[in-house]
Amino acid sequence: MRLILLGPPGAGKGTQAQRLVQKHRIVQLSTGEMLRAAVAAQTPVGLQAKDIMASGSLVPDEIVIGIISDRLDQPDMKNGFILDGFPRTVPQAAALDELLKKKHIKLDAVVELRVNESALLDRVETRVAEMRARGEEVRIDDTPEVLSKRLANYRTLTEPLIHYYSERRKLLTVDGMMTIEHVTREINRILSAIGAVEPKGAKAAAPAKKAAAAARKTAKPAGKKAAKTAKKAPKAAPKGKKAASRVARKAAAAAKGRGTAMAKKVAKKTPAKASKKVTKKRAKR
Ligand code: AMP
């Protein structure tokens, strides 16, 4: 599984990335973490990045692109990865596209954690308090002043990536205001829906991948309407067609996570189509 986690500071990217790492045995690539390590080790990159990071600005694109490019060549990338904090600008995203193309790596999805900005300061304050309680060193850029600059940077430089990946039909939006547990569950649900993870009973789920692929073609950021429509989508195919009903749920889930008219159609159409296929297959046997 190869993912990008997108969201402002305090959205919970780090927490969710760790959970995905544990569940799917993939590697988390956090450019923030790597840069902090470089600062601590006083490497040339660290020395260059130190003051920039402390002020809440972004480190130059070439530096982070170089870090990611090197990292993607490591053997532990084989199982998959989650990019957390990269890309953060459109040029970084374009460079990543090139890198992945060159290395023959396919990105499964970009998961956007959408949160109310008003909650972010509280969240970062909580993070600081928790780190202090654990006796950990607090990040120097986790102050209200620097946070507001990081947020402003997110709005102007990183938010355009939502459009970038939505256009490329990679974007999945999750409500990041739910509890950590709920967000995790929702991320796993939509990743199963698009076929990025093997759902339970992987064999029967093969048609779900097709439905998911159709849903992917229509990917757009999720909206309230889409979620409502997805809820209204037919719940199951006719009795006895378990696989088809599973497809229906996956497609509805995909529509909920994406939300265009086409995705909704996919969610509605899939059960009948899928059940026909299942019936045909059974007839052949
Ligand atoms: P983070 O831990 O993701 O919040 O990142 C902490 C800081 O590292 C950011 O405020 C930036 O200064 C720097 N940084 C991390 N990732 C990137 C990136 N992809 N591009 C530029 N700067 C970055």
GROMACS .gro file of C-alpha atoms and ligand atoms in nm:
model
  308
    1MET     CA    1   0.000   0.000   0.000
    2ARG     CA    2   0.136   0.339  -0.097
    3LEU     CA    3  -0.030   0.641   0.051
    4ILE     CA    4   0.003   1.010   0.112
    5LEU     CA    5  -0.151   1.161   0.424
    6LEU     CA    6  -0.254   1.519   0.373
    7GLY     CA    7  -0.372   1.763   0.637
    8PRO     CA    8  -0.275   2.073   0.834
    9PRO     CA    9  -0.052   2.060   1.143
   10GLY     CA   10  -0.247   1.901   1.424
   11ALA     CA   11  -0.481   1.710   1.192
   12GLY     CA   12  -0.356   1.378   1.328
   13LYS     CA   13  -0.143   1.266   1.033
   14GLY     CA   14   0.136   1.133   1.255
   15THR     CA   15  -0.101   0.940   1.480
   16GLN     CA   16  -0.292   0.785   1.192
   17ALA     CA   17   0.028   0.710   1.001
   18GLN     CA   18   0.161   0.513   1.299
   19ARG     CA   19  -0.159   0.313   1.318
   20LEU     CA   20  -0.146   0.232   0.947
   21VAL     CA   21   0.218   0.132   0.983
   22GLN     CA   22   0.130  -0.116   1.256
   23LYS     CA   23  -0.174  -0.257   1.083
   24HIS     CA   24  -0.033  -0.293   0.734
   25ARG     CA   25   0.339  -0.334   0.810
   26ILE     CA   26   0.443  -0.050   0.589
   27VAL     CA   27   0.692   0.231   0.644
   28GLN     CA   28   0.611   0.586   0.753
   29LEU     CA   29   0.808   0.852   0.572
   30SER     CA   30   0.772   1.174   0.764
   31THR     CA   31   0.983   1.452   0.616
   32GLY     CA   32   0.935   1.650   0.939
   33GLU     CA   33   1.078   1.361   1.143
   34MET     CA   34   1.365   1.309   0.901
   35LEU     CA   35   1.447   1.678   0.906
   36ARG     CA   36   1.433   1.691   1.287
   37ALA     CA   37   1.674   1.395   1.295
   38ALA     CA   38   1.903   1.576   1.052
   39VAL     CA   39   1.892   1.889   1.272
   40ALA     CA   40   1.974   1.683   1.582
   41ALA     CA   41   2.261   1.509   1.402
   42GLN     CA   42   2.383   1.843   1.267
   43THR     CA   43   2.416   1.709   0.914
   44PRO     CA   44   2.458   1.964   0.632
   45VAL     CA   45   2.085   1.931   0.554
   46GLY     CA   46   2.004   1.971   0.923
   47LEU     CA   47   2.213   2.284   0.952
   48GLN     CA   48   2.038   2.429   0.649
   49ALA     CA   49   1.691   2.337   0.774
   50LYS     CA   50   1.721   2.427   1.142
   51ASP     CA   51   1.627   2.795   1.140
   52ILE     CA   52   1.374   2.755   0.861
   53MET     CA   53   1.189   2.491   1.061
   54ALA     CA   54   1.206   2.690   1.382
   55SER     CA   55   1.036   2.983   1.208
   56GLY     CA   56   0.756   2.768   1.067
   57SER     CA   57   0.859   2.815   0.704
   58LEU     CA   58   0.905   2.538   0.454
   59VAL     CA   59   1.242   2.390   0.378
   60PRO     CA   60   1.333   2.430   0.007
   61ASP     CA   61   1.168   2.178  -0.225
   62GLU     CA   62   1.501   2.038  -0.356
   63ILE     CA   63   1.604   1.934  -0.007
   64VAL     CA   64   1.291   1.738   0.079
   65ILE     CA   65   1.262   1.591  -0.270
   66GLY     CA   66   1.621   1.468  -0.239
   67ILE     CA   67   1.548   1.312   0.101
   68ILE     CA   68   1.239   1.132  -0.028
   69SER     CA   69   1.407   1.015  -0.346
   70ASP     CA   70   1.690   0.853  -0.148
   71ARG     CA   71   1.449   0.699   0.098
   72LEU     CA   72   1.230   0.544  -0.171
   73ASP     CA   73   1.532   0.351  -0.293
   74GLN     CA   74   1.573   0.170   0.039
   75PRO     CA   75   1.476  -0.200   0.047
   76ASP     CA   76   1.225  -0.154   0.331
   77MET     CA   77   0.997   0.037   0.092
   78LYS     CA   78   0.900  -0.288  -0.079
   79ASN     CA   79   0.588  -0.350   0.131
   80GLY     CA   80   0.461   0.002   0.089
   81PHE     CA   81   0.480   0.339   0.260
   82ILE     CA   82   0.289   0.635   0.395
   83LEU     CA   83   0.416   0.978   0.315
   84ASP     CA   84   0.339   1.207   0.605
   85GLY     CA   85   0.418   1.575   0.551
   86PHE     CA   86   0.530   1.528   0.192
   87PRO     CA   87   0.447   1.658  -0.062
   88ARG     CA   88   0.365   2.000   0.077
   89THR     CA   89   0.374   2.207  -0.240
   90VAL     CA   90   0.260   2.153  -0.596
   91PRO     CA   91   0.621   2.139  -0.725
   92GLN     CA   92   0.692   1.870  -0.463
   93ALA     CA   93   0.388   1.675  -0.581
   94ALA     CA   94   0.498   1.704  -0.944
   95ALA     CA   95   0.849   1.590  -0.849
   96LEU     CA   96   0.702   1.297  -0.657
   97ASP     CA   97   0.496   1.196  -0.962
   98GLU     CA   98   0.816   1.191  -1.166
   99LEU     CA   99   1.006   0.996  -0.902
  100LEU     CA  100   0.734   0.734  -0.869
  101LYS     CA  101   0.707   0.701  -1.244
  102LYS     CA  102   1.081   0.651  -1.278
  103LYS     CA  103   1.086   0.396  -0.999
  104HIS     CA  104   0.775   0.219  -1.133
  105ILE     CA  105   0.586   0.273  -0.811
  106LYS     CA  106   0.210   0.327  -0.812
  107LEU     CA  107   0.045   0.551  -0.558
  108ASP     CA  108  -0.278   0.400  -0.421
  109ALA     CA  109  -0.438   0.706  -0.267
  110VAL     CA  110  -0.402   1.041  -0.100
  111VAL     CA  111  -0.594   1.054   0.227
  112GLU     CA  112  -0.689   1.404   0.331
  113LEU     CA  113  -0.770   1.454   0.699
  114ARG     CA  114  -1.011   1.745   0.701
  115VAL     CA  115  -1.033   1.940   1.026
  116ASN     CA  116  -1.174   2.269   1.151
  117GLU     CA  117  -0.896   2.516   1.182
  118SER     CA  118  -1.031   2.635   1.517
  119ALA     CA  119  -0.955   2.294   1.669
  120LEU     CA  120  -0.594   2.285   1.558
  121LEU     CA  121  -0.444   2.513   1.818
  122ASP     CA  122  -0.612   2.309   2.094
  123ARG     CA  123  -0.482   1.989   1.946
  124VAL     CA  124  -0.127   2.115   1.922
  125GLU     CA  125  -0.148   2.243   2.281
  126THR     CA  126  -0.264   1.898   2.389
  127ARG     CA  127   0.024   1.738   2.197
  128VAL     CA  128   0.272   1.969   2.372
  129ALA     CA  129   0.124   1.890   2.714
  130GLU     CA  130   0.137   1.515   2.644
  131MET     CA  131   0.497   1.532   2.525
  132ARG     CA  132   0.593   1.726   2.837
  133ALA     CA  133   0.414   1.471   3.056
  134ARG     CA  134   0.610   1.191   2.888
  135GLY     CA  135   0.930   1.385   2.947
  136GLU     CA  136   0.989   1.425   2.574
  137GLU     CA  137   1.150   1.725   2.416
  138VAL     CA  138   0.886   1.962   2.282
  139ARG     CA  139   0.913   2.077   1.922
  140ILE     CA  140   1.027   2.435   1.897
  141ASP     CA  141   0.774   2.502   1.622
  142ASP     CA  142   0.478   2.397   1.838
  143THR     CA  143   0.412   2.746   1.975
  144PRO     CA  144   0.095   2.945   1.895
  145GLU     CA  145   0.292   3.202   1.693
  146VAL     CA  146   0.482   2.953   1.480
  147LEU     CA  147   0.172   2.737   1.445
  148SER     CA  148  -0.022   3.023   1.288
  149LYS     CA  149   0.256   3.063   1.032
  150ARG     CA  150   0.257   2.689   0.960
  151LEU     CA  151  -0.119   2.703   0.913
  152ALA     CA  152  -0.091   2.999   0.677
  153ASN     CA  153   0.170   2.805   0.478
  154TYR     CA  154  -0.060   2.506   0.467
  155ARG     CA  155  -0.344   2.715   0.330
  156THR     CA  156  -0.143   2.882   0.058
  157LEU     CA  157   0.112   2.618  -0.038
  158THR     CA  158  -0.028   2.278   0.058
  159GLU     CA  159  -0.404   2.310   0.019
  160PRO     CA  160  -0.374   2.335  -0.362
  161LEU     CA  161  -0.269   1.970  -0.346
  162ILE     CA  162  -0.629   1.880  -0.264
  163HIS     CA  163  -0.726   1.998  -0.609
  164TYR     CA  164  -0.410   1.845  -0.760
  165TYR     CA  165  -0.486   1.495  -0.635
  166SER     CA  166  -0.859   1.527  -0.680
  167GLU     CA  167  -0.801   1.597  -1.049
  168ARG     CA  168  -0.579   1.290  -1.065
  169ARG     CA  169  -0.852   1.085  -0.897
  170LYS     CA  170  -0.638   0.994  -0.602
  171LEU     CA  171  -0.805   1.195  -0.327
  172LEU     CA  172  -1.001   1.041  -0.041
  173THR     CA  173  -1.129   1.278   0.223
  174VAL     CA  174  -1.186   1.173   0.582
  175ASP     CA  175  -1.348   1.378   0.857
  176GLY     CA  176  -1.053   1.435   1.089
  177MET     CA  177  -1.276   1.582   1.362
  178MET     CA  178  -1.392   1.240   1.476
  179THR     CA  179  -1.216   1.053   1.755
  180ILE     CA  180  -0.877   0.899   1.672
  181GLU     CA  181  -1.040   0.555   1.675
  182HIS     CA  182  -1.317   0.661   1.436
  183VAL     CA  183  -1.074   0.826   1.197
  184THR     CA  184  -0.863   0.509   1.190
  185ARG     CA  185  -1.167   0.297   1.119
  186GLU     CA  186  -1.284   0.530   0.846
  187ILE     CA  187  -0.943   0.536   0.679
  188ASN     CA  188  -0.926   0.156   0.680
  189ARG     CA  189  -1.280   0.135   0.548
  190ILE     CA  190  -1.214   0.357   0.249
  191LEU     CA  191  -0.881   0.193   0.178
  192SER     CA  192  -1.060  -0.143   0.161
  193ALA     CA  193  -1.324   0.014  -0.060
  194ILE     CA  194  -1.070   0.120  -0.319
  195GLY     CA  195  -0.893  -0.214  -0.300
  196ALA     CA  196  -0.575  -0.073  -0.145
  197VAL     CA  197  -0.596  -0.328   0.137
  198GLU     CA  198  -0.700  -0.686   0.119
  199PRO     CA  199  -1.039  -0.694   0.288
  200LYS     CA  200  -1.136  -0.988   0.507
  201GLY     CA  201  -1.216  -1.283   0.281
  202ALA     CA  202  -0.998  -1.144   0.004
  203LYS     CA  203  -1.114  -1.392  -0.265
  204ALA     CA  204  -1.476  -1.288  -0.261
  205ALA     CA  205  -1.374  -0.926  -0.270
  206ALA     CA  206  -1.220  -0.937  -0.615
  207PRO     CA  207  -1.522  -0.774  -0.782
  208ALA     CA  208  -1.502  -0.500  -0.521
  209LYS     CA  209  -1.174  -0.396  -0.674
  210LYS     CA  210  -1.348  -0.341  -1.006
  211ALA     CA  211  -1.621  -0.138  -0.844
  212ALA     CA  212  -1.359   0.056  -0.657
  213ALA     CA  213  -1.166   0.122  -0.976
  214ALA     CA  214  -1.484   0.260  -1.131
  215ALA     CA  215  -1.538   0.478  -0.826
  216ARG     CA  216  -1.177   0.594  -0.844
  217LYS     CA  217  -1.234   0.726  -1.195
  218THR     CA  218  -1.476   0.975  -1.048
  219ALA     CA  219  -1.277   1.079  -0.744
  220LYS     CA  220  -1.347   1.422  -0.599
  221PRO     CA  221  -1.334   1.553  -0.243
  222ALA     CA  222  -1.614   1.416  -0.031
  223GLY     CA  223  -1.904   1.641   0.048
  224LYS     CA  224  -2.205   1.621   0.277
  225LYS     CA  225  -2.428   1.545  -0.019
  226ALA     CA  226  -2.212   1.257  -0.128
  227ALA     CA  227  -2.215   1.105   0.216
  228LYS     CA  228  -2.595   1.133   0.229
  229THR     CA  229  -2.634   0.977  -0.112
  230ALA     CA  230  -2.396   0.697  -0.028
  231LYS     CA  231  -2.605   0.619   0.278
  232LYS     CA  232  -2.913   0.601   0.057
  233ALA     CA  233  -2.741   0.369  -0.192
  234PRO     CA  234  -2.887   0.020  -0.211
  235LYS     CA  235  -2.765  -0.177   0.084
  236ALA     CA  236  -2.731  -0.518  -0.070
  237ALA     CA  237  -2.778  -0.731  -0.377
  238PRO     CA  238  -3.036  -1.008  -0.377
  239LYS     CA  239  -3.015  -1.270  -0.106
  240GLY     CA  240  -2.755  -1.540  -0.142
  241LYS     CA  241  -2.519  -1.318  -0.337
  242LYS     CA  242  -2.284  -1.234  -0.062
  243ALA     CA  243  -2.001  -1.124  -0.287
  244ALA     CA  244  -2.225  -0.883  -0.470
  245SER     CA  245  -2.355  -0.732  -0.151
  246ARG     CA  246  -2.001  -0.683  -0.039
  247VAL     CA  247  -1.929  -0.502  -0.364
  248ALA     CA  248  -2.231  -0.282  -0.304
  249ARG     CA  249  -2.105  -0.181   0.036
  250LYS     CA  250  -1.758  -0.112  -0.096
  251ALA     CA  251  -1.888   0.099  -0.382
  252ALA     CA  252  -2.118   0.293  -0.152
  253ALA     CA  253  -1.822   0.346   0.075
  254ALA     CA  254  -1.613   0.463  -0.217
  255ALA     CA  255  -1.882   0.709  -0.316
  256LYS     CA  256  -1.900   0.833   0.039
  257GLY     CA  257  -1.528   0.893   0.041
  258ARG     CA  258  -1.525   1.066  -0.294
  259GLY     CA  259  -1.861   1.204  -0.384
  260THR     CA  260  -1.921   1.292  -0.747
  261ALA     CA  261  -2.238   1.219  -0.934
  262MET     CA  262  -2.055   0.938  -1.114
  263ALA     CA  263  -1.932   0.782  -0.793
  264LYS     CA  264  -2.286   0.783  -0.660
  265LYS     CA  265  -2.400   0.615  -0.980
  266VAL     CA  266  -2.132   0.351  -0.937
  267ALA     CA  267  -2.253   0.287  -0.585
  268LYS     CA  268  -2.611   0.248  -0.703
  269LYS     CA  269  -2.538   0.048  -1.015
  270THR     CA  270  -2.283  -0.193  -0.880
  271PRO     CA  271  -2.507  -0.438  -0.691
  272ALA     CA  272  -2.711  -0.543  -0.993
  273LYS     CA  273  -2.408  -0.565  -1.220
  274ALA     CA  274  -2.203  -0.751  -0.966
  275SER     CA  275  -2.479  -0.995  -0.883
  276LYS     CA  276  -2.522  -1.068  -1.256
  277LYS     CA  277  -2.153  -1.146  -1.281
  278VAL     CA  278  -2.166  -1.370  -0.980
  279THR     CA  279  -2.470  -1.550  -1.119
  280LYS     CA  280  -2.300  -1.597  -1.458
  281LYS     CA  281  -1.988  -1.734  -1.292
  282ARG     CA  282  -2.193  -1.977  -1.090
  283ALA     CA  283  -2.387  -2.087  -1.397
  284LYS     CA  284  -2.059  -2.164  -1.575
  285ARG     CA  285  -1.938  -2.394  -1.299
  286AMP     P1  286   0.603   1.844   1.028
  286AMP     O1  287   0.665   1.756   1.130
  286AMP     O2  288   0.551   1.769   0.910
  286AMP     O3  289   0.503   1.939   1.087
  286AMP     O4  290   0.721   1.934   0.969
  286AMP     C1  291   0.795   2.021   1.051
  286AMP     C2  292   0.870   2.121   0.967
  286AMP     O5  293   0.960   2.054   0.880
  286AMP     C3  294   0.782   2.204   0.873
  286AMP     O6  295   0.724   2.316   0.937
  286AMP     C4  296   0.884   2.245   0.768
  286AMP     O7  297   0.969   2.348   0.812
  286AMP     C5  298   0.968   2.120   0.754
  286AMP     N1  299   0.912   2.029   0.653
  286AMP     C6  300   0.862   1.904   0.674
  286AMP     N2  301   0.820   1.850   0.560
  286AMP     C7  302   0.843   1.941   0.463
  286AMP     C8  303   0.820   1.945   0.324
  286AMP     N3  304   0.763   1.842   0.259
  286AMP     N4  305   0.857   2.057   0.257
  286AMP     C9  306   0.915   2.160   0.318
  286AMP     N5  307   0.938   2.165   0.450
  286AMP    C10  308   0.902   2.055   0.523
   0.00000   0.00000   0.00000
